[in-house]
PDB file of C-alpha atoms in Angstrom:
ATOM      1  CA  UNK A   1      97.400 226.640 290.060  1.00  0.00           C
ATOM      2  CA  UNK A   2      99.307 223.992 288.043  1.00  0.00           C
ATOM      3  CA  UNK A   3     102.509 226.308 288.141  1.00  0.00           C
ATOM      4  CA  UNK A   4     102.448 226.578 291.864  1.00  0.00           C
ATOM      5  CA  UNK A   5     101.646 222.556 292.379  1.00  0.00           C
ATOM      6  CA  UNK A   6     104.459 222.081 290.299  1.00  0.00           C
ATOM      7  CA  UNK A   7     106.658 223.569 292.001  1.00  0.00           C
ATOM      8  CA  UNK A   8     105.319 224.102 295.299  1.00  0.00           C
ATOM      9  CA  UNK A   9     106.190 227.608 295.299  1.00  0.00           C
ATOM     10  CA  UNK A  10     106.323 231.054 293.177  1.00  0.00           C
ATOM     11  CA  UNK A  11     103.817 232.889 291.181  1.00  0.00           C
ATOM     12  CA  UNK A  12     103.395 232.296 287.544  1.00  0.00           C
ATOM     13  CA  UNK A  13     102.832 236.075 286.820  1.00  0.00           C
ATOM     14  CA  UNK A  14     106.313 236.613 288.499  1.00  0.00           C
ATOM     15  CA  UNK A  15     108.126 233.859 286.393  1.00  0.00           C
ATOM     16  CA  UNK A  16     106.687 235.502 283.369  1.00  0.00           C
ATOM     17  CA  UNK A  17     107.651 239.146 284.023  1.00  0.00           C
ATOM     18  CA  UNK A  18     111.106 237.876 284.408  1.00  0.00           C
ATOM     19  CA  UNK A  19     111.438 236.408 280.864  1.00  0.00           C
ATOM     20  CA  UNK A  20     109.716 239.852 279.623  1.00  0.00           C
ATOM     21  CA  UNK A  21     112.486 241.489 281.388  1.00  0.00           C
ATOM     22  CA  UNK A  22     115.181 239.582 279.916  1.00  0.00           C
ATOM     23  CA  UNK A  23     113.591 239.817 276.450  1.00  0.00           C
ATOM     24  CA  UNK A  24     113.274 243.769 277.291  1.00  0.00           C
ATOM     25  CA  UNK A  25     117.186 243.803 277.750  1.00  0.00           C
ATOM     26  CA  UNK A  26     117.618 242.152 274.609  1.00  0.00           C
ATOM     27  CA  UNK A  27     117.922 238.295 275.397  1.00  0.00           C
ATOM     28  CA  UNK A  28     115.968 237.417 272.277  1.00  0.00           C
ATOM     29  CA  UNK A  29     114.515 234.356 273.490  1.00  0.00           C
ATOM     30  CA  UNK A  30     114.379 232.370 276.929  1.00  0.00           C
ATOM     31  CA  UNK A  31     114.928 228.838 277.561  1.00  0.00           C
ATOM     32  CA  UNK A  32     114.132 226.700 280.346  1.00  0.00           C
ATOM     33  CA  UNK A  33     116.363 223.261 280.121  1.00  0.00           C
ATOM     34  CA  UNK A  34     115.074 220.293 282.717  1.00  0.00           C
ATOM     35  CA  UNK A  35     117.470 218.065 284.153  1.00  0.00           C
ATOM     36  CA  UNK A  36     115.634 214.666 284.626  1.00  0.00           C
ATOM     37  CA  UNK A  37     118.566 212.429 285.508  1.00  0.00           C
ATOM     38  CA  UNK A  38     115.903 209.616 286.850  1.00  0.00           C
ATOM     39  CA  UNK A  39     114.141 209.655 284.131  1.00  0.00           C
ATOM     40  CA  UNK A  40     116.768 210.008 281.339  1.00  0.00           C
ATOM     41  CA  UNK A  41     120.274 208.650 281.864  1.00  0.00           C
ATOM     42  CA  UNK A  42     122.550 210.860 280.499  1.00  0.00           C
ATOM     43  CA  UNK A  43     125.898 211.040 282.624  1.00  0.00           C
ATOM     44  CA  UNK A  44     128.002 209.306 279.851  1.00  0.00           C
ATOM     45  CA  UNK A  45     127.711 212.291 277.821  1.00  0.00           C
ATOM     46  CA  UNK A  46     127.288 214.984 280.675  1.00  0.00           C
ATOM     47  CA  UNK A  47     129.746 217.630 280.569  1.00  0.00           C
ATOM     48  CA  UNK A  48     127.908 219.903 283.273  1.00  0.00           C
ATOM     49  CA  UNK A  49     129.479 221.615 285.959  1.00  0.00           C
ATOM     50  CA  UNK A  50     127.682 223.546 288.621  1.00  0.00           C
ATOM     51  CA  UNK A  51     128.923 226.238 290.625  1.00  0.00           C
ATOM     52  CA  UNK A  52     127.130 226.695 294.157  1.00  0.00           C
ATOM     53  CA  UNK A  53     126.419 229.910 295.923  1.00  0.00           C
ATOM     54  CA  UNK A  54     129.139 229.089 298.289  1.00  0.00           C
ATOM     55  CA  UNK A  55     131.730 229.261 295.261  1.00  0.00           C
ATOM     56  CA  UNK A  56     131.891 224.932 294.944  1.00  0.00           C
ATOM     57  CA  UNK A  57     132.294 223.645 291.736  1.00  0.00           C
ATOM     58  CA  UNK A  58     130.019 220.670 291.466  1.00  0.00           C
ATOM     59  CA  UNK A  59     131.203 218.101 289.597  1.00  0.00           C
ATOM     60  CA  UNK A  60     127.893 216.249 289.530  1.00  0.00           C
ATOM     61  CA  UNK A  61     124.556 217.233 290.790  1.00  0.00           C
ATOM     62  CA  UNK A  62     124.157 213.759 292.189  1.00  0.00           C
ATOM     63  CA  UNK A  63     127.750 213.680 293.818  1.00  0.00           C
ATOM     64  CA  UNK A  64     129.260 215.390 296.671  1.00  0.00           C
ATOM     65  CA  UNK A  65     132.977 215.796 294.776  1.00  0.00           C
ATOM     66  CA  UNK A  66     133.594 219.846 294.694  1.00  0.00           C
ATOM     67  CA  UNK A  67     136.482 221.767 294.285  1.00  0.00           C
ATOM     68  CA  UNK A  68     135.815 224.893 296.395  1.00  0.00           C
ATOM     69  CA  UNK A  69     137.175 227.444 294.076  1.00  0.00           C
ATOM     70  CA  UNK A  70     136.126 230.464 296.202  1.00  0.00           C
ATOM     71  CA  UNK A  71     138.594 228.870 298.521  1.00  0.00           C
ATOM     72  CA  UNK A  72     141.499 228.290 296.256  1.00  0.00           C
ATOM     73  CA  UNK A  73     141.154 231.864 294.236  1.00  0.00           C
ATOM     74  CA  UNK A  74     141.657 233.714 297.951  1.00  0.00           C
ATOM     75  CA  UNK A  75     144.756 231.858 298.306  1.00  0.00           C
ATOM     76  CA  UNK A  76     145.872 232.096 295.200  1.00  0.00           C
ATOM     77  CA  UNK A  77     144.273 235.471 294.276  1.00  0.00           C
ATOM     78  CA  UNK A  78     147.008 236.436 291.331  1.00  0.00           C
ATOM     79  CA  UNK A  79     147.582 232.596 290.324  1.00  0.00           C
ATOM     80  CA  UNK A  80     145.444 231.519 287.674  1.00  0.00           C
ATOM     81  CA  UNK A  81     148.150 228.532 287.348  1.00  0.00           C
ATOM     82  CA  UNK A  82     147.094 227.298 289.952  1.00  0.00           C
ATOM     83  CA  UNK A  83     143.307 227.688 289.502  1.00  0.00           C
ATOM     84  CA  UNK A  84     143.905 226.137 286.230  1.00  0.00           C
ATOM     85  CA  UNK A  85     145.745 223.165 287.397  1.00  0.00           C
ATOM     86  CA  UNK A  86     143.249 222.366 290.332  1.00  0.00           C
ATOM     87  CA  UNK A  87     140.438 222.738 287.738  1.00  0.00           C
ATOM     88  CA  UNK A  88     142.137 219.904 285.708  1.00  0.00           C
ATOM     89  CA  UNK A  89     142.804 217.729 288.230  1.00  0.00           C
ATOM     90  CA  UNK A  90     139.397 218.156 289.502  1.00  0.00           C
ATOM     91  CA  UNK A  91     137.665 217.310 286.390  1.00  0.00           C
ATOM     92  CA  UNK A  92     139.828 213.552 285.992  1.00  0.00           C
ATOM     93  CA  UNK A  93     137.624 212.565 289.319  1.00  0.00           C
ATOM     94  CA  UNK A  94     134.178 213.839 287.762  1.00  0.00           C
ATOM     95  CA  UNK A  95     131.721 211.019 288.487  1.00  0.00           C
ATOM     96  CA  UNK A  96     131.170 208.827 285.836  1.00  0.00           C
ATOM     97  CA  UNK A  97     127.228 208.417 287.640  1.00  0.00           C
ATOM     98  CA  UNK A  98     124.962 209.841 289.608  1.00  0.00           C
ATOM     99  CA  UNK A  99     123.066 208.161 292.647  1.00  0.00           C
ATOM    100  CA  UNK A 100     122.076 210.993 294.671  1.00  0.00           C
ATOM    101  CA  UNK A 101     123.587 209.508 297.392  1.00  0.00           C
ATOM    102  CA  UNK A 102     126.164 210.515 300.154  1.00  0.00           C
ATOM    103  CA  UNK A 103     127.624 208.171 302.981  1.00  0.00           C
ATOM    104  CA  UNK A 104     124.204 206.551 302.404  1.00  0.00           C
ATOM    105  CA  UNK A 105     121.752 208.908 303.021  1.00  0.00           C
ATOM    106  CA  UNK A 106     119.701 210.436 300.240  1.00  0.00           C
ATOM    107  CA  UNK A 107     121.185 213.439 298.613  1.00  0.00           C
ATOM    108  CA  UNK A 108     119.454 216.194 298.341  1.00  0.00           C
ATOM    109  CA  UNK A 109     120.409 219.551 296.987  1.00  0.00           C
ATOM    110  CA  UNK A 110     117.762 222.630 296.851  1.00  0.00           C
ATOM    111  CA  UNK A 111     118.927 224.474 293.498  1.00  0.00           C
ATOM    112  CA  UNK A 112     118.442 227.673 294.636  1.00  0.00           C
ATOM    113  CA  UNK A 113     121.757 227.042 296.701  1.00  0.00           C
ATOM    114  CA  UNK A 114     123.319 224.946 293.728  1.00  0.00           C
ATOM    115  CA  UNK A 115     123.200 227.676 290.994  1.00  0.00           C
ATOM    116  CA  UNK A 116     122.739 226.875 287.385  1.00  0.00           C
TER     117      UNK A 116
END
């Protein structure tokens, strides 16, 4: 009951046969990291990147700024050059905070979509 009021969806026993699985495959352990950016500042440090289902590489969770690399490999399918060099470019405008907000509405970004 806690499990599911946390987060308002899934089944405990399902979670848990999951980690068995992976430990089964030999994944000797399994970690769960939280990302509590309200809580805990930590974007002067962060070095996170997130890619999204859609192939966007998220250059904060609390930001819009992407780089859509599913976009730029198709056109340049035999160019890591230029993969590379939008990559760097991308990474001189990562946010140096979060607000979780975009042309100001509140931002918000199920996880499922965002990968992690």
């Amino acid at each position: 009951d806690r499990f599911r009021y946390i987060t308002r969806h899934g089944v405990l026993a399902e979670v848990i046969a999951g980690i068995d699985a992976a430990v089964d495959q030999g994944y000797p352990d399994s970690r769960i990291g939280f990302i509590s950016p309200h809580s805990n500042t930590f974007c002067a440090s962060c070095n996170r990147l997130r890619l999204t289902a859609e192939g966007r590489l998220l250059l904060c969770l609390g930001q819009e700024q992407s780089l859509s690399l599913r976009d730029l490999i198709r056109q340049h399918p035999s160019d890591d050059s230029e993969v590379h060099r939008a990559l760097h470019a991308a990474l001189t405008h990562k946010p140096a905070s979060h607000d979780f907000q975009h042309d100001g509405e509140q931002l918000v970004r199920f996880m499922s979509a965002t990968g992690g």
